[in-house]
Amino acid sequence: MSAMTHKALRDLRRQGPQVTAVAVTIMLGVMLYIASAGAFRNLSDSYEHTYDRLSFADLVADGGDTGALTAAARAHGASAVQARTQADSPLLIDGTKLVGRLVGLPAPARPTVDNVDVVRGDYLSPDAPDGVLVERHAADTFGLAVGDQLQVFTAGGWHSVVVRGVVVSAEYLWPARDRQDVLSDPHGFAVVFAAESQVRQWAGTGPNQVLVRLADRPASSTVDTAADALRAAGAVNVTLRSQQASQATLQEDLDGFSEISIAFPLLFLIAAAVAAYVILARRVLAERPVIGALMASGARRGRLVRHFLLQGFLVGLVGGAAGVALGMLATGAITSAYTGELGIPDTIVSQHPDLAVAGLAVALVVGFAGAAAPALTAARTAPAEAMRNAVVVRPPGWWSRLVGHLRALPATWRMALRDVFRSARRTLATMLGAILALVLVLGSIGMMTSILAALRVQYGQVDRQDATISVDPTSVDTVRAALQNLAGIATVERVWSGPVTASHDGHSYATVLSGYQPATQMHGFRTASGEPVDLPADGVLAGQALRGQLDIEPGETLTLSTVDGRTAIVRLVGFVDEPIGTSLYMSEQAAQALVPDALVGTLAVRFDAGTDRDQMRATVTGLPGVVAYADTAAVASSLDQFLGLFWAFIAIMVALGAILAFAIIYVMMTVNTVERTNELATLRAAGVPVRRVAGTLVTENLIATVLGIPIGLVLGVLVARGLLDTFSNDLFQFHLDLSWWALLLAAFGVLLAALASQAPAARAVRRLDIARVVRERAA
């Protein structure tokens, strides 16, 4: 081992706690990057494997002549086309009435597009016309097994069917009813697959969908061309795979996960680079006499540069290697936890060597980046000046003179206030530690509090109904009267709702149109600033994401089309701000003409305070004429499942943010103490008590931390807003919501970390070897 290498290792050992803190910070950053980026790839591969295995449709065309749509699809490169019937119809499962979706499948042949995976039982058979397949989420929710019975509401009334099998469908990996209803009551929606002929009979309609599968991994231009051909052939709406409700919901979750998997590790690595810079820069200042002696003895500048770069390299290598090992172990755990939580049928766990190489390379770059500036500073040191080891005494500036006149303050405070501005570099380094800690903590907390606030808005100010009840159209008035007389129900309103396609200037968007009475208590309409908006008597209100989807502004007109061919041209009155979904709203009179009741009518109700929801569900579903029931509060369980991994990730980030806060501040504080060894020893030699010397040092560090907190709060808010924007699209619209108490707690936490970091500094003051310091200065 060369002498310089030996010295590099010795120097690192002498600052063991600080070097360890930097290495741990690098390790955490690399670990998070490899684990999260690897899990993202694995999850994407898992989805694609399921989609390919079950021939998930690239395009779905609704409405129009299915024969013409099939011909258009085949003429534009379709490898497989499947026409089918789909209808929403109430179901009765084990005494629970809910909204069901009937999907037609060929029997006994398997569909060429959107096949299903039978996980329990058998596939459909012509010999069992009343045998159905139940989608796995519904089967798990209701505890359905092969041989159980349920009832389907048809034009002729309730019809009993038998569960023949439980299936996984690529269309419902996440059980989203549509893009505007991705989070719903698990007991309020279920998908049932049956023979195509049976679905047509139950729904009283012919095939109304054409599913198109293009070549493997088609180019976006190919997909767009095929979609245009389907529209030209008469399709009312064409849904691309990327727009399909289940796929879009899961992809949104993955995309947000991907964004934060880069942002958070980057913050750790920046903090590590800064900490490495501070350590090595302070060592260069402390070793100026040694550096000067080496250069006077003939040491080359390049060798000095390599010496300090080697220290950064070693720190980055150790931290990076540990991070790679832990990250590769965590990749599989995160992937399995995610697919298990959401029930994804295929789990692909692979290790990604390129991520390991990239993580290690980034760790080395961080180490080099932290060492580069101190290394160049050492190489530029003038030997004669460095060897004199002279302390440059600068005349007191205006700040020092001002502080000197503050006789009312204790001497400890005056010395601390003076030193804050006497060494700007030291103060800025301490401030930077507080800033980085706040950025990471607020980035995590900001996302968590903002999503929770959005949910409070959605289910407190926007969706105000406690339950939605589907009713036989012939019994709407009777059921409404019964509900109004039912104990526990405060308000009942009729709602007109149905799927529509909104079109404007060559753009289209499939959504849901809902009609409410003018002074409705069931739905709140609000602007982005939170101001209430009245439901217009003429025209529509739209979720604000529609602006980007259709390139439309208030005052312009759009065309609304239904699957059965009805159209209307309406004026867009304004946009409303809703955290979940992008729906359209108009008065009940206007909506009734466009989306009249087909199979069911809809009633929305609000409960009295303290109403037993489970009992209310049982009572209401027992009323004659009620065919389905959905509890708004039950959305929470669906939401917890969707956000389960996200909450876990955010909790980990908050915890690691606290660790980072302590580590970076600890490094800054202890290095400050080492840098001021001569000064502190002089004070001790002059008879200043240990408590006063330590108190001065602690006060200075805390003042510098306090100065960094406002900047950290501002940057933390900006980072939180940027991270939150990655989750916003037409499915979710989130706005930053950081309460004053969250900011206060974050600032208080950083101060606590800074205060805890003073213990090693105070201990170092008590252990100062005054005689050794004096000898070194005299050498």
CSV table of C-alpha atoms in Angstrom, one decimal, residues 399-645:
chain,number,residue,atom,x,y,z
A,399,TRP,CA,-21.8,42.9,12.1
A,400,SER,CA,-19.1,42.0,14.7
A,401,ARG,CA,-19.0,45.6,15.9
A,402,LEU,CA,-22.8,45.7,16.2
A,403,VAL,CA,-22.9,42.4,18.1
A,404,GLY,CA,-20.1,43.7,20.4
A,405,HIS,CA,-22.4,46.6,21.5
A,406,LEU,CA,-25.2,44.2,22.5
A,407,ARG,CA,-24.1,44.1,26.2
A,408,ALA,CA,-27.4,42.9,27.4
A,409,LEU,CA,-26.8,39.5,25.7
A,410,PRO,CA,-24.7,36.9,27.4
A,411,ALA,CA,-21.2,36.5,26.1
A,412,THR,CA,-22.0,33.1,24.8
A,413,TRP,CA,-24.7,34.6,22.6
A,414,ARG,CA,-22.5,37.4,21.4
A,415,MET,CA,-19.7,35.1,20.4
A,416,ALA,CA,-22.1,32.8,18.6
A,417,LEU,CA,-23.8,35.7,16.7
A,418,ARG,CA,-20.4,37.0,15.7
A,419,ASP,CA,-19.2,33.7,14.5
A,420,VAL,CA,-22.3,33.1,12.3
A,421,PHE,CA,-21.2,35.7,9.8
A,422,ARG,CA,-17.5,35.5,10.4
A,423,SER,CA,-17.2,32.2,8.5
A,424,ALA,CA,-19.8,32.4,5.8
A,425,ARG,CA,-18.7,29.1,4.3
A,426,ARG,CA,-19.2,27.3,7.6
A,427,THR,CA,-22.6,28.9,8.2
A,428,LEU,CA,-23.8,28.1,4.6
A,429,ALA,CA,-22.8,24.5,5.0
A,430,THR,CA,-24.8,24.2,8.2
A,431,MET,CA,-27.7,25.9,6.6
A,432,LEU,CA,-27.5,23.5,3.6
A,433,GLY,CA,-27.8,20.6,5.9
A,434,ALA,CA,-31.1,21.9,7.3
A,435,ILE,CA,-32.4,22.8,3.8
A,436,LEU,CA,-31.7,19.3,2.4
A,437,ALA,CA,-33.4,17.7,5.4
A,438,LEU,CA,-36.5,19.8,5.1
A,439,VAL,CA,-36.7,19.2,1.3
A,440,LEU,CA,-36.9,15.5,1.8
A,441,VAL,CA,-39.2,15.5,4.8
A,442,LEU,CA,-41.6,18.0,3.3
A,443,GLY,CA,-41.5,16.2,-0.1
A,444,SER,CA,-42.8,13.1,1.6
A,445,ILE,CA,-45.2,14.7,4.0
A,446,GLY,CA,-46.6,17.1,1.4
A,447,MET,CA,-47.7,14.2,-0.9
A,448,MET,CA,-49.3,12.4,2.0
A,449,THR,CA,-51.2,15.4,3.4
A,450,SER,CA,-52.3,16.6,0.0
A,451,ILE,CA,-53.7,13.2,-1.1
A,452,LEU,CA,-55.6,13.0,2.2
A,453,ALA,CA,-56.9,16.5,1.7
A,454,ALA,CA,-58.0,15.7,-1.8
A,455,LEU,CA,-60.0,12.7,-0.5
A,456,ARG,CA,-61.6,14.9,2.2
A,457,VAL,CA,-62.7,17.3,-0.6
A,458,GLN,CA,-63.9,14.5,-2.9
A,459,TYR,CA,-66.0,12.7,-0.3
A,460,GLY,CA,-66.9,15.7,1.9
A,461,GLN,CA,-67.5,18.7,-0.5
A,462,VAL,CA,-68.0,17.1,-3.9
A,463,ASP,CA,-69.7,13.7,-3.5
A,464,ARG,CA,-72.0,14.5,-0.6
A,465,GLN,CA,-74.4,11.6,-0.9
A,466,ASP,CA,-74.0,8.7,1.6
A,467,ALA,CA,-75.3,6.1,-0.8
A,468,THR,CA,-76.5,5.6,-4.3
A,469,ILE,CA,-79.5,3.4,-5.0
A,470,SER,CA,-80.5,1.9,-8.3
A,471,VAL,CA,-84.2,1.3,-8.8
A,472,ASP,CA,-86.5,-0.4,-11.3
A,473,PRO,CA,-87.7,2.5,-13.4
A,474,THR,CA,-91.3,1.6,-12.8
A,475,SER,CA,-90.8,1.8,-9.0
A,476,VAL,CA,-88.8,5.0,-8.7
A,477,ASP,CA,-91.6,7.1,-7.2
A,478,THR,CA,-92.6,4.3,-4.8
A,479,VAL,CA,-89.1,3.7,-3.6
A,480,ARG,CA,-88.4,7.4,-3.2
A,481,ALA,CA,-91.5,7.8,-1.0
A,482,ALA,CA,-90.4,4.7,1.1
A,483,LEU,CA,-86.9,6.1,1.5
A,484,GLN,CA,-88.3,9.5,2.6
A,485,ASN,CA,-90.2,7.8,5.4
A,486,LEU,CA,-87.3,5.6,6.4
A,487,ALA,CA,-85.7,6.4,9.8
A,488,GLY,CA,-82.1,7.5,9.4
A,489,ILE,CA,-82.5,9.0,5.9
A,490,ALA,CA,-82.4,12.8,5.8
A,491,THR,CA,-82.7,13.6,2.1
A,492,VAL,CA,-83.5,11.7,-1.2
A,493,GLU,CA,-82.9,13.1,-4.7
A,494,ARG,CA,-83.4,11.7,-8.2
A,495,VAL,CA,-80.2,11.7,-10.3
A,496,TRP,CA,-80.0,11.2,-14.1
A,497,SER,CA,-76.7,9.6,-15.1
A,498,GLY,CA,-75.1,7.8,-18.0
A,499,PRO,CA,-72.0,7.3,-20.1
A,500,VAL,CA,-71.4,9.8,-22.9
A,501,THR,CA,-68.6,10.8,-25.3
A,502,ALA,CA,-67.8,14.5,-25.4
A,503,SER,CA,-66.3,15.8,-28.7
A,504,HIS,CA,-64.8,19.1,-29.7
A,505,ASP,CA,-62.6,20.2,-32.6
A,506,GLY,CA,-61.5,16.7,-33.6
A,507,HIS,CA,-60.9,15.5,-30.0
A,508,SER,CA,-63.2,13.1,-28.0
A,509,TYR,CA,-63.3,11.9,-24.4
A,510,ALA,CA,-65.5,9.2,-22.9
A,511,THR,CA,-66.9,10.2,-19.5
A,512,VAL,CA,-70.1,10.2,-17.4
A,513,LEU,CA,-72.9,12.8,-17.6
A,514,SER,CA,-74.9,13.4,-14.4
A,515,GLY,CA,-78.0,15.6,-14.0
A,516,TYR,CA,-79.0,17.0,-10.7
A,517,GLN,CA,-81.7,19.3,-9.5
A,518,PRO,CA,-80.6,23.0,-9.3
A,519,ALA,CA,-80.2,23.2,-5.5
A,520,THR,CA,-78.9,19.7,-5.1
A,521,GLN,CA,-77.5,18.6,-1.8
A,522,MET,CA,-75.9,15.5,-3.2
A,523,HIS,CA,-73.1,17.1,-5.2
A,524,GLY,CA,-70.9,20.1,-4.6
A,525,PHE,CA,-69.5,22.2,-7.5
A,526,ARG,CA,-66.3,24.2,-6.8
A,527,THR,CA,-63.7,26.1,-8.6
A,528,ALA,CA,-59.9,25.5,-8.2
A,529,SER,CA,-59.9,28.2,-5.5
A,530,GLY,CA,-62.6,26.4,-3.6
A,531,GLU,CA,-65.4,28.8,-4.4
A,532,PRO,CA,-68.8,27.2,-4.8
A,533,VAL,CA,-70.4,27.2,-8.3
A,534,ASP,CA,-74.1,26.9,-9.1
A,535,LEU,CA,-75.3,24.2,-11.5
A,536,PRO,CA,-76.4,26.0,-14.7
A,537,ALA,CA,-79.9,25.8,-16.0
A,538,ASP,CA,-78.5,25.6,-19.5
A,539,GLY,CA,-75.2,24.1,-20.5
A,540,VAL,CA,-72.7,21.9,-18.7
A,541,LEU,CA,-70.0,22.1,-16.1
A,542,ALA,CA,-66.9,19.9,-16.6
A,543,GLY,CA,-64.0,18.6,-14.7
A,544,GLN,CA,-61.0,20.9,-15.3
A,545,ALA,CA,-58.9,18.1,-17.0
A,546,LEU,CA,-61.4,18.3,-19.9
A,547,ARG,CA,-59.7,21.5,-21.0
A,548,GLY,CA,-56.6,19.6,-21.9
A,549,GLN,CA,-58.4,16.6,-23.2
A,550,LEU,CA,-60.6,18.5,-25.7
A,551,ASP,CA,-58.6,21.8,-26.0
A,552,ILE,CA,-61.8,23.7,-25.1
A,553,GLU,CA,-62.5,26.8,-23.0
A,554,PRO,CA,-65.7,28.0,-21.3
A,555,GLY,CA,-68.2,29.5,-23.7
A,556,GLU,CA,-67.4,27.0,-26.5
A,557,THR,CA,-69.7,24.2,-27.5
A,558,LEU,CA,-69.1,20.4,-27.4
A,559,THR,CA,-71.1,17.5,-28.8
A,560,LEU,CA,-72.3,14.8,-26.4
A,561,SER,CA,-73.0,11.3,-27.9
A,562,THR,CA,-74.4,8.2,-26.3
A,563,VAL,CA,-73.8,4.6,-27.3
A,564,ASP,CA,-77.4,4.2,-28.6
A,565,GLY,CA,-76.9,7.2,-31.0
A,566,ARG,CA,-78.4,10.2,-29.3
A,567,THR,CA,-76.5,13.4,-29.6
A,568,ALA,CA,-76.7,17.0,-28.3
A,569,ILE,CA,-74.7,20.1,-28.7
A,570,VAL,CA,-74.3,22.0,-25.5
A,571,ARG,CA,-72.3,25.0,-24.2
A,572,LEU,CA,-69.5,24.6,-21.7
A,573,VAL,CA,-70.3,27.0,-18.9
A,574,GLY,CA,-67.2,26.4,-16.8
A,575,PHE,CA,-64.8,24.0,-15.1
A,576,VAL,CA,-65.1,22.5,-11.7
A,577,ASP,CA,-62.2,21.3,-9.6
A,578,GLU,CA,-62.7,17.7,-8.4
A,579,PRO,CA,-59.8,15.5,-7.2
A,580,ILE,CA,-61.1,12.3,-8.7
A,581,GLY,CA,-62.4,11.9,-12.3
A,582,THR,CA,-63.4,14.3,-15.1
A,583,SER,CA,-67.2,14.2,-15.3
A,584,LEU,CA,-69.9,16.4,-16.9
A,585,TYR,CA,-72.8,18.0,-15.0
A,586,MET,CA,-76.0,19.6,-16.1
A,587,SER,CA,-79.6,20.2,-14.9
A,588,GLU,CA,-81.8,17.1,-14.4
A,589,GLN,CA,-84.2,18.4,-17.1
A,590,ALA,CA,-81.4,18.6,-19.8
A,591,ALA,CA,-79.8,15.3,-18.7
A,592,GLN,CA,-83.1,13.4,-18.7
A,593,ALA,CA,-83.4,14.1,-22.5
A,594,LEU,CA,-79.9,12.7,-23.2
A,595,VAL,CA,-79.6,9.8,-20.8
A,596,PRO,CA,-83.1,8.6,-20.0
A,597,ASP,CA,-83.4,5.6,-17.7
A,598,ALA,CA,-82.9,2.3,-19.6
A,599,LEU,CA,-82.9,-0.6,-17.1
A,600,VAL,CA,-82.6,1.3,-13.8
A,601,GLY,CA,-83.2,4.7,-12.2
A,602,THR,CA,-80.9,6.3,-9.7
A,603,LEU,CA,-81.6,7.8,-6.3
A,604,ALA,CA,-79.0,9.5,-4.1
A,605,VAL,CA,-79.6,9.7,-0.3
A,606,ARG,CA,-78.0,11.3,2.7
A,607,PHE,CA,-78.2,9.8,6.2
A,608,ASP,CA,-78.8,11.4,9.6
A,609,ALA,CA,-75.8,11.6,11.8
A,610,GLY,CA,-75.0,8.3,13.6
A,611,THR,CA,-76.9,6.1,11.2
A,612,ASP,CA,-75.7,2.4,11.1
A,613,ARG,CA,-74.6,2.0,7.5
A,614,ASP,CA,-74.6,-1.8,7.5
A,615,GLN,CA,-78.2,-1.8,8.9
A,616,MET,CA,-79.2,0.8,6.3
A,617,ARG,CA,-77.8,-1.3,3.5
A,618,ALA,CA,-79.8,-4.3,4.6
A,619,THR,CA,-83.0,-2.3,5.1
A,620,VAL,CA,-82.8,-0.4,1.8
A,621,THR,CA,-81.9,-3.4,-0.4
A,622,GLY,CA,-84.8,-5.2,1.1
A,623,LEU,CA,-87.3,-2.6,-0.3
A,624,PRO,CA,-89.3,-3.8,-3.4
A,625,GLY,CA,-88.0,-2.2,-6.5
A,626,VAL,CA,-84.4,-1.6,-5.3
A,627,VAL,CA,-82.0,-3.4,-7.6
A,628,ALA,CA,-78.6,-2.1,-6.4
A,629,TYR,CA,-77.0,-0.2,-3.6
A,630,ALA,CA,-73.5,1.5,-3.2
A,631,ASP,CA,-72.2,3.0,0.0
A,632,THR,CA,-69.9,6.0,-0.6
A,633,ALA,CA,-68.1,5.4,2.7
A,634,ALA,CA,-67.1,1.9,1.5
A,635,VAL,CA,-64.9,3.6,-1.1
A,636,ALA,CA,-62.3,3.9,1.7
A,637,SER,CA,-61.5,0.2,1.7
A,638,SER,CA,-61.0,0.3,-2.1
A,639,LEU,CA,-58.8,3.4,-1.8
A,640,ASP,CA,-56.7,1.9,1.0
A,641,GLN,CA,-56.0,-1.1,-1.3
A,642,PHE,CA,-55.0,1.2,-4.2
A,643,LEU,CA,-52.8,3.4,-2.1
A,644,GLY,CA,-51.5,0.7,0.2
A,645,LEU,CA,-48.0,0.5,-1.3
